[in-house]
Amino acid sequence: PEDRTAVDNIIRINHGNQMRLGLMADAKANIMITVSSIVFSVTVANLDNEVMRYPLFTFAFGCFFSLLFAIFAIIPKTDYPKTWDGDIDRKSPEFNPLFFGHFAHIDVDEYKDDYATILHTDDSIYDSMAGDIYGQGKVLALTKYKYLKWSYTCFLWGMSSAILVFITQQII
């Protein structure tokens, strides 16, 4: 269509949503890192308590893995498509000249040429933005939120298991 305002708005909104989801994932991971670290430190410091040793150890175990997965969630993904000899593959459909993890591996003049090519037509701009949104979504779904889910799950299982171990100790 000649009036691309609706298309521009959809791309802008979608891109903004991806950015907000990334910020939310990072904030949640930071919360899990803080909580897991504090709980892990407190549980390990109290392992000398005879009555609570096994429940605390169980909770510390869950917190350790919760902390580990939360850290994995915030580690930046900066991989880039490579040729057989290890150089960046600029012809790969996964190459995105808008992503810093990709353009950091090319010469500044090549980057300017790529950028000029993108800005040449509306279709190439839309194609690049769609690729950027896709790449962000892929990292969110396959990395950040996956590890964040595992972090929450480990914390929950650690806490639940500690309660079960405590109750079992009291019954036996």
PDB file of C-alpha atoms in Angstrom:
ATOM      1  CA  PRO A   1       0.000   0.000   0.000  1.00  0.00           C
ATOM      2  CA  GLU A   2       1.053   3.587  -0.577  1.00  0.00           C
ATOM      3  CA  ASP A   3       0.234   4.750   2.932  1.00  0.00           C
ATOM      4  CA  ARG A   4       2.521   2.602   5.095  1.00  0.00           C
ATOM      5  CA  THR A   5       1.544   4.273   8.389  1.00  0.00           C
ATOM      6  CA  ALA A   6      -0.252   1.172   9.684  1.00  0.00           C
ATOM      7  CA  VAL A   7       2.705  -1.038   8.738  1.00  0.00           C
ATOM      8  CA  ASP A   8       5.122   1.371  10.425  1.00  0.00           C
ATOM      9  CA  ASN A   9       2.992   1.412  13.565  1.00  0.00           C
ATOM     10  CA  ILE A  10       2.752  -2.382  13.736  1.00  0.00           C
ATOM     11  CA  ILE A  11       6.519  -2.750  13.351  1.00  0.00           C
ATOM     12  CA  ARG A  12       7.179  -0.018  15.931  1.00  0.00           C
ATOM     13  CA  ILE A  13       4.750  -1.555  18.438  1.00  0.00           C
ATOM     14  CA  ASN A  14       6.077  -5.074  17.873  1.00  0.00           C
ATOM     15  CA  HIS A  15       9.679  -3.925  18.225  1.00  0.00           C
ATOM     16  CA  GLY A  16       8.825  -2.008  21.399  1.00  0.00           C
ATOM     17  CA  ASN A  17       7.049  -5.053  22.821  1.00  0.00           C
ATOM     18  CA  GLN A  18      10.097  -7.223  22.156  1.00  0.00           C
ATOM     19  CA  MET A  19      12.323  -4.680  23.892  1.00  0.00           C
ATOM     20  CA  ARG A  20      10.010  -4.511  26.926  1.00  0.00           C
ATOM     21  CA  LEU A  21       9.831  -8.306  27.149  1.00  0.00           C
ATOM     22  CA  GLY A  22      13.631  -8.417  27.126  1.00  0.00           C
ATOM     23  CA  LEU A  23      13.837  -5.816  29.888  1.00  0.00           C
ATOM     24  CA  MET A  24      11.219  -7.688  31.917  1.00  0.00           C
ATOM     25  CA  ALA A  25      13.121 -10.959  31.543  1.00  0.00           C
ATOM     26  CA  ASP A  26      16.344  -9.283  32.667  1.00  0.00           C
ATOM     27  CA  ALA A  27      14.604  -7.689  35.663  1.00  0.00           C
ATOM     28  CA  LYS A  28      13.052 -11.021  36.674  1.00  0.00           C
ATOM     29  CA  ALA A  29      16.395 -12.784  36.301  1.00  0.00           C
ATOM     30  CA  ASN A  30      18.056 -10.133  38.469  1.00  0.00           C
ATOM     31  CA  ILE A  31      15.378 -10.636  41.128  1.00  0.00           C
ATOM     32  CA  MET A  32      15.957 -14.400  41.035  1.00  0.00           C
ATOM     33  CA  ILE A  33      19.716 -13.878  41.270  1.00  0.00           C
ATOM     34  CA  THR A  34      19.276 -11.664  44.330  1.00  0.00           C
ATOM     35  CA  VAL A  35      16.735 -13.889  46.075  1.00  0.00           C
ATOM     36  CA  SER A  36      18.554 -17.140  45.294  1.00  0.00           C
ATOM     37  CA  SER A  37      21.899 -15.696  46.402  1.00  0.00           C
ATOM     38  CA  ILE A  38      20.519 -14.466  49.715  1.00  0.00           C
ATOM     39  CA  VAL A  39      18.611 -17.668  50.449  1.00  0.00           C
ATOM     40  CA  PHE A  40      21.583 -19.795  49.391  1.00  0.00           C
ATOM     41  CA  SER A  41      23.926 -17.818  51.692  1.00  0.00           C
ATOM     42  CA  VAL A  42      21.550 -18.055  54.656  1.00  0.00           C
ATOM     43  CA  THR A  43      20.918 -21.773  54.186  1.00  0.00           C
ATOM     44  CA  VAL A  44      24.604 -22.635  53.814  1.00  0.00           C
ATOM     45  CA  ALA A  45      25.482 -20.515  56.862  1.00  0.00           C
ATOM     46  CA  ASN A  46      22.975 -22.508  58.956  1.00  0.00           C
ATOM     47  CA  LEU A  47      23.892 -26.026  57.844  1.00  0.00           C
ATOM     48  CA  ASP A  48      25.391 -26.717  61.289  1.00  0.00           C
ATOM     49  CA  ASN A  49      21.855 -26.795  62.758  1.00  0.00           C
ATOM     50  CA  GLU A  50      21.209 -30.509  63.403  1.00  0.00           C
ATOM     51  CA  VAL A  51      17.412 -30.289  63.067  1.00  0.00           C
ATOM     52  CA  MET A  52      17.429 -28.203  59.891  1.00  0.00           C
ATOM     53  CA  ARG A  53      20.552 -29.585  58.167  1.00  0.00           C
ATOM     54  CA  TYR A  54      18.824 -31.714  55.528  1.00  0.00           C
ATOM     55  CA  PRO A  55      15.948 -29.315  54.738  1.00  0.00           C
ATOM     56  CA  LEU A  56      18.435 -26.438  54.456  1.00  0.00           C
ATOM     57  CA  PHE A  57      20.756 -28.494  52.277  1.00  0.00           C
ATOM     58  CA  THR A  58      17.818 -29.376  50.028  1.00  0.00           C
ATOM     59  CA  PHE A  59      16.780 -25.734  49.750  1.00  0.00           C
ATOM     60  CA  ALA A  60      20.393 -24.656  49.108  1.00  0.00           C
ATOM     61  CA  PHE A  61      20.611 -27.221  46.310  1.00  0.00           C
ATOM     62  CA  GLY A  62      17.492 -25.783  44.629  1.00  0.00           C
ATOM     63  CA  CYS A  63      18.746 -22.211  45.125  1.00  0.00           C
ATOM     64  CA  PHE A  64      22.093 -23.043  43.565  1.00  0.00           C
ATOM     65  CA  PHE A  65      20.467 -24.247  40.348  1.00  0.00           C
ATOM     66  CA  SER A  66      17.945 -21.402  40.444  1.00  0.00           C
ATOM     67  CA  LEU A  67      20.847 -18.959  40.626  1.00  0.00           C
ATOM     68  CA  LEU A  68      22.698 -20.732  37.841  1.00  0.00           C
ATOM     69  CA  PHE A  69      19.735 -20.645  35.435  1.00  0.00           C
ATOM     70  CA  ALA A  70      18.969 -16.991  36.269  1.00  0.00           C
ATOM     71  CA  ILE A  71      22.552 -16.124  35.344  1.00  0.00           C
ATOM     72  CA  PHE A  72      22.219 -18.090  32.096  1.00  0.00           C
ATOM     73  CA  ALA A  73      19.076 -16.055  31.316  1.00  0.00           C
ATOM     74  CA  ILE A  74      20.926 -12.735  31.367  1.00  0.00           C
ATOM     75  CA  ILE A  75      24.091 -13.778  29.564  1.00  0.00           C
ATOM     76  CA  PRO A  76      24.002 -11.864  26.269  1.00  0.00           C
ATOM     77  CA  LYS A  77      23.661 -13.928  23.106  1.00  0.00           C
ATOM     78  CA  THR A  78      26.199 -12.545  20.666  1.00  0.00           C
ATOM     79  CA  ASP A  79      26.714 -15.521  18.366  1.00  0.00           C
ATOM     80  CA  TYR A  80      26.882 -14.764  14.688  1.00  0.00           C
ATOM     81  CA  PRO A  81      26.492 -16.828  11.529  1.00  0.00           C
ATOM     82  CA  LYS A  82      29.873 -18.131  10.397  1.00  0.00           C
ATOM     83  CA  THR A  83      31.363 -19.398   7.173  1.00  0.00           C
ATOM     84  CA  TRP A  84      33.292 -22.651   7.099  1.00  0.00           C
ATOM     85  CA  ASP A  85      36.519 -20.756   7.943  1.00  0.00           C
ATOM     86  CA  GLY A  86      35.011 -18.961  10.975  1.00  0.00           C
ATOM     87  CA  ASP A  87      34.414 -15.531   9.427  1.00  0.00           C
ATOM     88  CA  ILE A  88      31.026 -13.867   9.695  1.00  0.00           C
ATOM     89  CA  ASP A  89      28.646 -15.089   6.993  1.00  0.00           C
ATOM     90  CA  ARG A  90      27.008 -11.924   5.667  1.00  0.00           C
ATOM     91  CA  LYS A  91      25.037 -13.937   3.115  1.00  0.00           C
ATOM     92  CA  SER A  92      23.375 -16.089   5.777  1.00  0.00           C
ATOM     93  CA  PRO A  93      19.627 -15.473   6.249  1.00  0.00           C
ATOM     94  CA  GLU A  94      20.415 -15.194   9.972  1.00  0.00           C
ATOM     95  CA  PHE A  95      22.861 -12.304   9.458  1.00  0.00           C
ATOM     96  CA  ASN A  96      21.338  -9.104  10.811  1.00  0.00           C
ATOM     97  CA  PRO A  97      23.312  -5.904  10.225  1.00  0.00           C
ATOM     98  CA  LEU A  98      21.106  -4.146  12.807  1.00  0.00           C
ATOM     99  CA  PHE A  99      22.290  -6.431  15.632  1.00  0.00           C
ATOM    100  CA  PHE A 100      25.470  -5.391  17.453  1.00  0.00           C
ATOM    101  CA  GLY A 101      26.574  -8.999  17.878  1.00  0.00           C
ATOM    102  CA  HIS A 102      26.743  -9.272  14.102  1.00  0.00           C
ATOM    103  CA  PHE A 103      27.951  -5.883  12.933  1.00  0.00           C
ATOM    104  CA  ALA A 104      30.723  -5.821  15.546  1.00  0.00           C
ATOM    105  CA  HIS A 105      32.484  -8.488  13.466  1.00  0.00           C
ATOM    106  CA  ILE A 106      32.599  -6.541  10.222  1.00  0.00           C
ATOM    107  CA  ASP A 107      34.605  -3.548   9.077  1.00  0.00           C
ATOM    108  CA  VAL A 108      33.007  -0.106   9.561  1.00  0.00           C
ATOM    109  CA  ASP A 109      32.896   0.497   5.809  1.00  0.00           C
ATOM    110  CA  GLU A 110      31.113  -2.812   5.255  1.00  0.00           C
ATOM    111  CA  TYR A 111      28.689  -1.854   8.011  1.00  0.00           C
ATOM    112  CA  LYS A 112      27.970   1.493   6.355  1.00  0.00           C
ATOM    113  CA  ASP A 113      27.445  -0.246   3.013  1.00  0.00           C
ATOM    114  CA  ASP A 114      25.031  -2.732   4.600  1.00  0.00           C
ATOM    115  CA  TYR A 115      23.177   0.085   6.326  1.00  0.00           C
ATOM    116  CA  ALA A 116      22.948   2.101   3.113  1.00  0.00           C
ATOM    117  CA  THR A 117      21.589  -0.982   1.330  1.00  0.00           C
ATOM    118  CA  ILE A 118      18.954  -1.434   4.021  1.00  0.00           C
ATOM    119  CA  LEU A 119      17.897   2.211   3.834  1.00  0.00           C
ATOM    120  CA  HIS A 120      17.687   2.133   0.037  1.00  0.00           C
ATOM    121  CA  THR A 121      14.053   0.972  -0.160  1.00  0.00           C
ATOM    122  CA  ASP A 122      11.094   0.659   2.169  1.00  0.00           C
ATOM    123  CA  ASP A 123      10.919  -3.078   1.497  1.00  0.00           C
ATOM    124  CA  SER A 124      14.511  -3.632   2.603  1.00  0.00           C
ATOM    125  CA  ILE A 125      13.879  -1.553   5.752  1.00  0.00           C
ATOM    126  CA  TYR A 126      10.792  -3.609   6.582  1.00  0.00           C
ATOM    127  CA  ASP A 127      12.657  -6.826   5.841  1.00  0.00           C
ATOM    128  CA  SER A 128      15.521  -5.821   8.158  1.00  0.00           C
ATOM    129  CA  MET A 129      13.152  -4.751  10.928  1.00  0.00           C
ATOM    130  CA  ALA A 130      11.200  -8.005  10.607  1.00  0.00           C
ATOM    131  CA  GLY A 131      14.472  -9.938  10.835  1.00  0.00           C
ATOM    132  CA  ASP A 132      15.500  -7.929  13.896  1.00  0.00           C
ATOM    133  CA  ILE A 133      12.143  -8.527  15.604  1.00  0.00           C
ATOM    134  CA  TYR A 134      12.362 -12.225  14.746  1.00  0.00           C
ATOM    135  CA  GLY A 135      15.879 -12.481  16.159  1.00  0.00           C
ATOM    136  CA  GLN A 136      14.865 -10.731  19.381  1.00  0.00           C
ATOM    137  CA  GLY A 137      11.847 -12.983  19.769  1.00  0.00           C
ATOM    138  CA  LYS A 138      13.918 -16.084  19.149  1.00  0.00           C
ATOM    139  CA  VAL A 139      16.424 -15.105  21.862  1.00  0.00           C
ATOM    140  CA  LEU A 140      13.577 -14.285  24.259  1.00  0.00           C
ATOM    141  CA  ALA A 141      11.720 -17.553  23.695  1.00  0.00           C
ATOM    142  CA  LEU A 142      14.627 -19.957  23.340  1.00  0.00           C
ATOM    143  CA  THR A 143      17.040 -18.472  25.863  1.00  0.00           C
ATOM    144  CA  LYS A 144      15.879 -15.833  28.306  1.00  0.00           C
ATOM    145  CA  TYR A 145      12.422 -17.087  29.195  1.00  0.00           C
ATOM    146  CA  LYS A 146      13.450 -20.748  28.997  1.00  0.00           C
ATOM    147  CA  TYR A 147      16.214 -20.280  31.563  1.00  0.00           C
ATOM    148  CA  LEU A 148      14.022 -17.986  33.639  1.00  0.00           C
ATOM    149  CA  LYS A 149      11.362 -20.702  33.800  1.00  0.00           C
ATOM    150  CA  TRP A 150      13.982 -23.238  34.867  1.00  0.00           C
ATOM    151  CA  SER A 151      15.207 -20.804  37.541  1.00  0.00           C
ATOM    152  CA  TYR A 152      11.717 -20.400  38.993  1.00  0.00           C
ATOM    153  CA  THR A 153      11.137 -24.149  38.796  1.00  0.00           C
ATOM    154  CA  CYS A 154      14.373 -24.995  40.630  1.00  0.00           C
ATOM    155  CA  PHE A 155      13.596 -22.477  43.359  1.00  0.00           C
ATOM    156  CA  LEU A 156      10.075 -23.838  43.757  1.00  0.00           C
ATOM    157  CA  TRP A 157      11.236 -27.469  43.793  1.00  0.00           C
ATOM    158  CA  GLY A 158      14.006 -26.640  46.250  1.00  0.00           C
ATOM    159  CA  MET A 159      11.604 -24.916  48.610  1.00  0.00           C
ATOM    160  CA  SER A 160       8.932 -27.610  48.282  1.00  0.00           C
ATOM    161  CA  SER A 161      11.462 -30.398  48.726  1.00  0.00           C
ATOM    162  CA  ALA A 162      12.894 -28.710  51.822  1.00  0.00           C
ATOM    163  CA  ILE A 163       9.424 -28.571  53.351  1.00  0.00           C
ATOM    164  CA  LEU A 164       8.834 -32.246  52.534  1.00  0.00           C
ATOM    165  CA  VAL A 165      12.209 -33.216  53.990  1.00  0.00           C
ATOM    166  CA  PHE A 166      11.424 -31.268  57.173  1.00  0.00           C
ATOM    167  CA  ILE A 167       7.982 -32.869  57.526  1.00  0.00           C
ATOM    168  CA  THR A 168       9.455 -36.324  56.866  1.00  0.00           C
ATOM    169  CA  GLN A 169      12.101 -35.712  59.542  1.00  0.00           C
ATOM    170  CA  GLN A 170       9.411 -34.741  62.056  1.00  0.00           C
ATOM    171  CA  ILE A 171       7.320 -37.828  61.327  1.00  0.00           C
ATOM    172  CA  ILE A 172      10.218 -40.291  61.499  1.00  0.00           C
TER     173      ILE A 172
END
